[in-house]
Amino acid sequence: QKEVEQNSGPLSVPEGAIASLNCTYSDRGSQSFFWYRQYSGKSPELIMFIYSNGDKEDGRFTAQLNKASQYVSLLIRDSQPSDSATYLCAVLTRGYQKVTFGIGTKLQVIP
Amino acid sequence: DGGITQSPKYLFRKEGQNVTLSCEQNLNHDAMYWYRQDPGQGLRLIYYSQIVNDFQKGDIAEGYSVSREKKESFPLTVTSAQKNPTAFYLCASSTGTGFEKLFFGSGTQLSVL
């Protein structure tokens, strides 16, 4: 079992719709959870982080964490073509020893 | 402006050659990291350093070496022992000694001639 699992996609959504990206992790003691956005050929950029169970909202983005089920998700409301990118889920392991990344989900927003 | 600078943007390695990738940051961050990204495999940790003159191996350290003589600099050498070096290499830094929010450089694409 991979430590952090994501569907590689592509996930296609029409412009203006809600995009839902999901991630599961294996280490129940994981501390912190991050979502990075990566455009093709560019470096990842942190867009959301969440530490506690529940929802965290920042503009059009909402991160959701459920530690009991060991999943974290990212919702993008009113999706725009500029949101088309690969979204990487990252998990900070217990003891803050390292961050493990998923393979990323490619999102395509169709105009 | 503060940030992380990686150079060169593109690098070509001949067989048997060692090459060094540069990473410099002026964010005053204590921790620095090197990741490798291959298509479809996400980011994998090569080495990390939480303080000057100290560094630890990540998940795929074989064939690589690093140094951390200055807080601002964390160069990565890809040695001839790394048989499959073609990848996108990313340097990152974070504020604390833990792996908190990572700030990435623009990356170096390494290819084999």
PDB file of C-alpha atoms in Angstrom:
ATOM      1  CA  GLN A   1       0.000   0.000   0.000  1.00  0.00           C
ATOM      2  CA  LYS A   2       1.344   3.399  -0.961  1.00  0.00           C
ATOM      3  CA  GLU A   3       1.726   5.904   1.845  1.00  0.00           C
ATOM      4  CA  VAL A   4      -0.263   8.585   0.014  1.00  0.00           C
ATOM      5  CA  GLU A   5      -2.659   7.600  -2.755  1.00  0.00           C
ATOM      6  CA  GLN A   6      -4.278   9.766  -5.387  1.00  0.00           C
ATOM      7  CA  ASN A   7      -6.055   9.009  -8.638  1.00  0.00           C
ATOM      8  CA  SER A   8      -3.801  10.277 -11.417  1.00  0.00           C
ATOM      9  CA  GLY A   9      -6.790  11.368 -13.530  1.00  0.00           C
ATOM     10  CA  PRO A  10      -7.294  13.270 -15.660  1.00  0.00           C
ATOM     11  CA  LEU A  11     -10.334  14.697 -13.923  1.00  0.00           C
ATOM     12  CA  SER A  12     -12.327  16.788 -16.368  1.00  0.00           C
ATOM     13  CA  VAL A  13     -14.887  19.340 -15.166  1.00  0.00           C
ATOM     14  CA  PRO A  14     -16.726  22.099 -17.032  1.00  0.00           C
ATOM     15  CA  GLU A  15     -15.922  25.716 -16.290  1.00  0.00           C
ATOM     16  CA  GLY A  16     -17.882  26.969 -13.289  1.00  0.00           C
ATOM     17  CA  ALA A  17     -18.365  23.512 -11.762  1.00  0.00           C
ATOM     18  CA  ILE A  18     -16.949  22.168  -8.503  1.00  0.00           C
ATOM     19  CA  ALA A  19     -13.829  20.037  -8.831  1.00  0.00           C
ATOM     20  CA  SER A  20     -13.334  17.432  -6.105  1.00  0.00           C
ATOM     21  CA  LEU A  21      -9.881  15.954  -5.590  1.00  0.00           C
ATOM     22  CA  ASN A  22      -9.280  13.125  -3.139  1.00  0.00           C
ATOM     23  CA  CYS A  23      -6.317  11.648  -1.305  1.00  0.00           C
ATOM     24  CA  THR A  24      -5.925   8.809   1.200  1.00  0.00           C
ATOM     25  CA  TYR A  25      -2.974   8.109   3.484  1.00  0.00           C
ATOM     26  CA  SER A  26      -1.781   5.067   5.369  1.00  0.00           C
ATOM     27  CA  ASP A  27      -0.049   6.447   8.479  1.00  0.00           C
ATOM     28  CA  ARG A  28      -2.744   7.060  11.080  1.00  0.00           C
ATOM     29  CA  GLY A  29      -0.314   9.228  13.059  1.00  0.00           C
ATOM     30  CA  SER A  30       0.198  11.737  10.255  1.00  0.00           C
ATOM     31  CA  GLN A  31       0.253  15.286  11.503  1.00  0.00           C
ATOM     32  CA  SER A  32      -0.339  17.760   8.723  1.00  0.00           C
ATOM     33  CA  PHE A  33      -1.755  17.724   5.217  1.00  0.00           C
ATOM     34  CA  PHE A  34      -0.979  19.902   2.234  1.00  0.00           C
ATOM     35  CA  TRP A  35      -2.238  20.520  -1.284  1.00  0.00           C
ATOM     36  CA  TYR A  36       0.207  21.769  -3.914  1.00  0.00           C
ATOM     37  CA  ARG A  37      -0.660  22.913  -7.417  1.00  0.00           C
ATOM     38  CA  GLN A  38       1.820  22.216 -10.201  1.00  0.00           C
ATOM     39  CA  TYR A  39       1.530  23.558 -13.721  1.00  0.00           C
ATOM     40  CA  SER A  40       3.223  21.559 -16.454  1.00  0.00           C
ATOM     41  CA  GLY A  41       6.989  22.079 -16.403  1.00  0.00           C
ATOM     42  CA  LYS A  42       6.824  24.270 -13.300  1.00  0.00           C
ATOM     43  CA  SER A  43       7.498  23.719  -9.612  1.00  0.00           C
ATOM     44  CA  PRO A  44       4.783  22.961  -7.037  1.00  0.00           C
ATOM     45  CA  GLU A  45       3.080  25.825  -5.225  1.00  0.00           C
ATOM     46  CA  LEU A  46       1.397  25.414  -1.840  1.00  0.00           C
ATOM     47  CA  ILE A  47      -2.292  26.330  -2.028  1.00  0.00           C
ATOM     48  CA  MET A  48      -3.825  24.804   1.102  1.00  0.00           C
ATOM     49  CA  PHE A  49      -2.815  23.147   4.343  1.00  0.00           C
ATOM     50  CA  ILE A  50      -4.922  21.597   7.098  1.00  0.00           C
ATOM     51  CA  TYR A  51      -4.083  20.165  10.494  1.00  0.00           C
ATOM     52  CA  SER A  52      -7.415  19.429  12.171  1.00  0.00           C
ATOM     53  CA  ASN A  53     -10.487  17.423  11.272  1.00  0.00           C
ATOM     54  CA  GLY A  54     -13.118  19.332   9.368  1.00  0.00           C
ATOM     55  CA  ASP A  55     -13.121  21.945   6.641  1.00  0.00           C
ATOM     56  CA  LYS A  56     -10.812  24.842   5.922  1.00  0.00           C
ATOM     57  CA  GLU A  57     -11.812  27.432   3.341  1.00  0.00           C
ATOM     58  CA  ASP A  58      -9.656  29.929   1.464  1.00  0.00           C
ATOM     59  CA  GLY A  59     -11.378  31.728  -1.360  1.00  0.00           C
ATOM     60  CA  ARG A  60     -12.556  29.186  -3.946  1.00  0.00           C
ATOM     61  CA  PHE A  61     -10.611  26.389  -2.256  1.00  0.00           C
ATOM     62  CA  THR A  62     -11.799  24.152   0.592  1.00  0.00           C
ATOM     63  CA  ALA A  63      -9.662  21.468   2.179  1.00  0.00           C
ATOM     64  CA  GLN A  64     -11.414  18.698   4.083  1.00  0.00           C
ATOM     65  CA  LEU A  65      -9.764  16.317   6.537  1.00  0.00           C
ATOM     66  CA  ASN A  66     -11.172  13.139   8.072  1.00  0.00           C
ATOM     67  CA  LYS A  67      -8.513  11.488  10.216  1.00  0.00           C
ATOM     68  CA  ALA A  68     -10.748   8.583  11.221  1.00  0.00           C
ATOM     69  CA  SER A  69     -11.148   7.597   7.568  1.00  0.00           C
ATOM     70  CA  GLN A  70      -7.638   8.747   6.669  1.00  0.00           C
ATOM     71  CA  TYR A  71      -8.592  10.901   3.766  1.00  0.00           C
ATOM     72  CA  VAL A  72      -8.131  14.491   2.759  1.00  0.00           C
ATOM     73  CA  SER A  73      -9.844  16.256  -0.107  1.00  0.00           C
ATOM     74  CA  LEU A  74      -9.678  19.526  -1.993  1.00  0.00           C
ATOM     75  CA  LEU A  75     -12.729  21.220  -3.436  1.00  0.00           C
ATOM     76  CA  ILE A  76     -12.371  23.951  -6.042  1.00  0.00           C
ATOM     77  CA  ARG A  77     -15.536  25.975  -6.538  1.00  0.00           C
ATOM     78  CA  ASP A  78     -16.327  27.892  -9.724  1.00  0.00           C
ATOM     79  CA  SER A  79     -13.517  26.082 -11.558  1.00  0.00           C
ATOM     80  CA  GLN A  80     -11.644  28.149 -14.130  1.00  0.00           C
ATOM     81  CA  PRO A  81      -9.495  27.046 -17.076  1.00  0.00           C
ATOM     82  CA  SER A  82      -6.528  28.531 -15.186  1.00  0.00           C
ATOM     83  CA  ASP A  83      -7.098  25.878 -12.498  1.00  0.00           C
ATOM     84  CA  SER A  84      -6.029  23.212 -14.993  1.00  0.00           C
ATOM     85  CA  ALA A  85      -2.942  21.699 -13.394  1.00  0.00           C
ATOM     86  CA  THR A  86      -1.752  18.706 -11.401  1.00  0.00           C
ATOM     87  CA  TYR A  87      -2.703  18.775  -7.726  1.00  0.00           C
ATOM     88  CA  LEU A  88      -0.321  17.044  -5.340  1.00  0.00           C
ATOM     89  CA  CYS A  89      -1.443  15.799  -1.942  1.00  0.00           C
ATOM     90  CA  ALA A  90       1.321  15.778   0.678  1.00  0.00           C
ATOM     91  CA  VAL A  91       1.304  14.330   4.187  1.00  0.00           C
ATOM     92  CA  LEU A  92       3.635  15.123   7.081  1.00  0.00           C
ATOM     93  CA  THR A  93       4.414  11.940   8.953  1.00  0.00           C
ATOM     94  CA  ARG A  94       4.380  11.564  12.699  1.00  0.00           C
ATOM     95  CA  GLY A  95       7.447  12.967  14.393  1.00  0.00           C
ATOM     96  CA  TYR A  96       7.775  15.534  11.586  1.00  0.00           C
ATOM     97  CA  GLN A  97      10.367  13.366   9.934  1.00  0.00           C
ATOM     98  CA  LYS A  98       9.321  13.837   6.333  1.00  0.00           C
ATOM     99  CA  VAL A  99       6.655  14.871   3.876  1.00  0.00           C
ATOM    100  CA  THR A 100       5.386  12.197   1.502  1.00  0.00           C
ATOM    101  CA  PHE A 101       3.758  13.182  -1.764  1.00  0.00           C
ATOM    102  CA  GLY A 102       1.091  11.439  -3.785  1.00  0.00           C
ATOM    103  CA  ILE A 103       1.506  11.069  -7.548  1.00  0.00           C
ATOM    104  CA  GLY A 104      -0.849  13.955  -8.176  1.00  0.00           C
ATOM    105  CA  THR A 105      -4.227  14.294  -9.893  1.00  0.00           C
ATOM    106  CA  LYS A 106      -4.359  16.075 -13.230  1.00  0.00           C
ATOM    107  CA  LEU A 107      -7.324  18.449 -13.420  1.00  0.00           C
ATOM    108  CA  GLN A 108      -8.678  19.720 -16.720  1.00  0.00           C
ATOM    109  CA  VAL A 109     -11.255  22.525 -16.657  1.00  0.00           C
ATOM    110  CA  ILE A 110     -13.129  22.631 -19.939  1.00  0.00           C
ATOM    111  CA  PRO A 111     -14.266  26.107 -21.119  1.00  0.00           C
TER     112      PRO A 111
ATOM    113  CA  ASP B   1      12.576  39.528  -3.477  1.00  0.00           C
ATOM    114  CA  GLY B   2      13.080  36.458  -1.308  1.00  0.00           C
ATOM    115  CA  GLY B   3      13.058  33.060  -2.910  1.00  0.00           C
ATOM    116  CA  ILE B   4      14.861  29.925  -3.945  1.00  0.00           C
ATOM    117  CA  THR B   5      17.111  29.938  -6.986  1.00  0.00           C
ATOM    118  CA  GLN B   6      18.024  26.751  -8.797  1.00  0.00           C
ATOM    119  CA  SER B   7      20.548  26.576 -11.595  1.00  0.00           C
ATOM    120  CA  PRO B   8      20.930  25.598 -14.282  1.00  0.00           C
ATOM    121  CA  LYS B   9      17.407  25.219 -15.648  1.00  0.00           C
ATOM    122  CA  TYR B  10      18.564  22.453 -18.028  1.00  0.00           C
ATOM    123  CA  LEU B  11      21.583  20.180 -17.582  1.00  0.00           C
ATOM    124  CA  PHE B  12      22.999  17.377 -19.670  1.00  0.00           C
ATOM    125  CA  ARG B  13      25.192  14.657 -18.267  1.00  0.00           C
ATOM    126  CA  LYS B  14      27.566  12.421 -20.139  1.00  0.00           C
ATOM    127  CA  GLU B  15      28.016   8.832 -19.029  1.00  0.00           C
ATOM    128  CA  GLY B  16      30.485   8.534 -16.147  1.00  0.00           C
ATOM    129  CA  GLN B  17      30.291  12.227 -15.339  1.00  0.00           C
ATOM    130  CA  ASN B  18      29.378  13.839 -12.022  1.00  0.00           C
ATOM    131  CA  VAL B  19      27.217  16.946 -12.227  1.00  0.00           C
ATOM    132  CA  THR B  20      26.242  19.448  -9.542  1.00  0.00           C
ATOM    133  CA  LEU B  21      22.895  21.217  -9.256  1.00  0.00           C
ATOM    134  CA  SER B  22      22.863  24.515  -7.437  1.00  0.00           C
ATOM    135  CA  CYS B  23      20.258  25.641  -4.903  1.00  0.00           C
ATOM    136  CA  GLU B  24      20.411  28.995  -3.098  1.00  0.00           C
ATOM    137  CA  GLN B  25      17.786  30.571  -0.835  1.00  0.00           C
ATOM    138  CA  ASN B  26      17.536  34.000   0.752  1.00  0.00           C
ATOM    139  CA  LEU B  27      14.454  33.242   2.850  1.00  0.00           C
ATOM    140  CA  ASN B  28      16.528  32.635   5.996  1.00  0.00           C
ATOM    141  CA  HIS B  29      15.046  29.137   6.181  1.00  0.00           C
ATOM    142  CA  ASP B  30      16.786  26.537   8.304  1.00  0.00           C
ATOM    143  CA  ALA B  31      15.672  23.437   6.433  1.00  0.00           C
ATOM    144  CA  MET B  32      16.385  22.562   2.812  1.00  0.00           C
ATOM    145  CA  TYR B  33      15.429  19.576   0.692  1.00  0.00           C
ATOM    146  CA  TRP B  34      16.067  17.893  -2.632  1.00  0.00           C
ATOM    147  CA  TYR B  35      13.311  16.029  -4.451  1.00  0.00           C
ATOM    148  CA  ARG B  36      13.302  14.113  -7.674  1.00  0.00           C
ATOM    149  CA  GLN B  37      10.217  14.025  -9.891  1.00  0.00           C
ATOM    150  CA  ASP B  38       9.666  11.418 -12.574  1.00  0.00           C
ATOM    151  CA  PRO B  39       6.550  11.329 -14.755  1.00  0.00           C
ATOM    152  CA  GLY B  40       3.719   9.519 -12.980  1.00  0.00           C
ATOM    153  CA  GLN B  41       5.689   9.012  -9.759  1.00  0.00           C
ATOM    154  CA  GLY B  42       5.214  12.217  -7.838  1.00  0.00           C
ATOM    155  CA  LEU B  43       8.037  13.702  -5.775  1.00  0.00           C
ATOM    156  CA  ARG B  44      10.592  11.508  -4.012  1.00  0.00           C
ATOM    157  CA  LEU B  45      12.935  12.787  -1.316  1.00  0.00           C
ATOM    158  CA  ILE B  46      16.665  12.481  -2.019  1.00  0.00           C
ATOM    159  CA  TYR B  47      18.332  14.347   0.870  1.00  0.00           C
ATOM    160  CA  TYR B  48      17.362  16.939   3.438  1.00  0.00           C
ATOM    161  CA  SER B  49      19.158  19.229   5.833  1.00  0.00           C
ATOM    162  CA  GLN B  50      17.660  20.776   8.933  1.00  0.00           C
ATOM    163  CA  ILE B  51      20.717  22.754   9.960  1.00  0.00           C
ATOM    164  CA  VAL B  52      24.090  23.829   8.597  1.00  0.00           C
ATOM    165  CA  ASN B  53      26.725  21.073   8.445  1.00  0.00           C
ATOM    166  CA  ASP B  54      24.146  18.346   8.922  1.00  0.00           C
ATOM    167  CA  PHE B  55      22.036  16.384   6.440  1.00  0.00           C
ATOM    168  CA  GLN B  56      20.115  13.118   6.227  1.00  0.00           C
ATOM    169  CA  LYS B  57      19.346  10.644   3.487  1.00  0.00           C
ATOM    170  CA  GLY B  58      15.860  10.523   2.091  1.00  0.00           C
ATOM    171  CA  ASP B  59      14.154   7.653   0.332  1.00  0.00           C
ATOM    172  CA  ILE B  60      16.362   7.544  -2.781  1.00  0.00           C
ATOM    173  CA  ALA B  61      19.816   8.844  -1.749  1.00  0.00           C
ATOM    174  CA  GLU B  62      21.908   6.256  -3.602  1.00  0.00           C
ATOM    175  CA  GLY B  63      23.979   7.860  -6.358  1.00  0.00           C
ATOM    176  CA  TYR B  64      23.619  11.360  -4.934  1.00  0.00           C
ATOM    177  CA  SER B  65      25.609  13.511  -2.527  1.00  0.00           C
ATOM    178  CA  VAL B  66      25.017  16.870  -0.847  1.00  0.00           C
ATOM    179  CA  SER B  67      26.720  19.431   1.356  1.00  0.00           C
ATOM    180  CA  ARG B  68      25.401  22.167   3.635  1.00  0.00           C
ATOM    181  CA  GLU B  69      28.301  24.474   4.436  1.00  0.00           C
ATOM    182  CA  LYS B  70      26.172  27.625   4.433  1.00  0.00           C
ATOM    183  CA  LYS B  71      22.591  28.209   5.514  1.00  0.00           C
ATOM    184  CA  GLU B  72      21.764  29.666   2.113  1.00  0.00           C
ATOM    185  CA  SER B  73      23.170  26.892  -0.057  1.00  0.00           C
ATOM    186  CA  PHE B  74      22.418  23.185  -0.527  1.00  0.00           C
ATOM    187  CA  PRO B  75      24.048  21.830  -3.715  1.00  0.00           C
ATOM    188  CA  LEU B  76      23.237  18.355  -5.021  1.00  0.00           C
ATOM    189  CA  THR B  77      25.783  16.245  -6.897  1.00  0.00           C
ATOM    190  CA  VAL B  78      24.494  13.515  -9.168  1.00  0.00           C
ATOM    191  CA  THR B  79      27.305  11.005  -9.322  1.00  0.00           C
ATOM    192  CA  SER B  80      28.153   8.464 -12.005  1.00  0.00           C
ATOM    193  CA  ALA B  81      26.744   5.821  -9.658  1.00  0.00           C
ATOM    194  CA  GLN B  82      23.243   7.119 -10.379  1.00  0.00           C
ATOM    195  CA  LYS B  83      22.386   5.028 -13.424  1.00  0.00           C
ATOM    196  CA  ASN B  84      19.060   6.625 -14.242  1.00  0.00           C
ATOM    197  CA  PRO B  85      19.500  10.336 -13.521  1.00  0.00           C
ATOM    198  CA  THR B  86      17.066  11.743 -16.068  1.00  0.00           C
ATOM    199  CA  ALA B  87      14.423  13.568 -14.036  1.00  0.00           C
ATOM    200  CA  PHE B  88      13.158  16.948 -12.868  1.00  0.00           C
ATOM    201  CA  TYR B  89      15.021  17.962  -9.696  1.00  0.00           C
ATOM    202  CA  LEU B  90      13.376  20.281  -7.204  1.00  0.00           C
ATOM    203  CA  CYS B  91      14.980  22.076  -4.302  1.00  0.00           C
ATOM    204  CA  ALA B  92      12.793  23.296  -1.457  1.00  0.00           C
ATOM    205  CA  SER B  93      13.104  25.019   1.890  1.00  0.00           C
ATOM    206  CA  SER B  94      10.972  25.485   4.977  1.00  0.00           C
ATOM    207  CA  THR B  95      11.047  27.721   8.006  1.00  0.00           C
ATOM    208  CA  GLY B  96      11.505  25.228  10.783  1.00  0.00           C
ATOM    209  CA  THR B  97      13.419  22.093  11.428  1.00  0.00           C
ATOM    210  CA  GLY B  98      10.357  20.082  10.597  1.00  0.00           C
ATOM    211  CA  PHE B  99       8.831  19.465   7.211  1.00  0.00           C
ATOM    212  CA  GLU B 100       6.316  22.223   7.323  1.00  0.00           C
ATOM    213  CA  LYS B 101       5.215  24.303   4.354  1.00  0.00           C
ATOM    214  CA  LEU B 102       7.668  23.810   1.541  1.00  0.00           C
ATOM    215  CA  PHE B 103       8.746  26.547  -0.828  1.00  0.00           C
ATOM    216  CA  PHE B 104      10.141  25.232  -4.098  1.00  0.00           C
ATOM    217  CA  GLY B 105      12.688  26.521  -6.550  1.00  0.00           C
ATOM    218  CA  SER B 106      11.958  26.506 -10.272  1.00  0.00           C
ATOM    219  CA  GLY B 107      13.641  23.138 -10.832  1.00  0.00           C
ATOM    220  CA  THR B 108      16.424  21.667 -12.961  1.00  0.00           C
ATOM    221  CA  GLN B 109      15.718  19.224 -15.771  1.00  0.00           C
ATOM    222  CA  LEU B 110      18.604  16.765 -15.997  1.00  0.00           C
ATOM    223  CA  SER B 111      19.018  14.605 -19.076  1.00  0.00           C
ATOM    224  CA  VAL B 112      21.601  12.056 -20.139  1.00  0.00           C
ATOM    225  CA  LEU B 113      23.461  12.499 -23.431  1.00  0.00           C
TER     226      LEU B 113
END
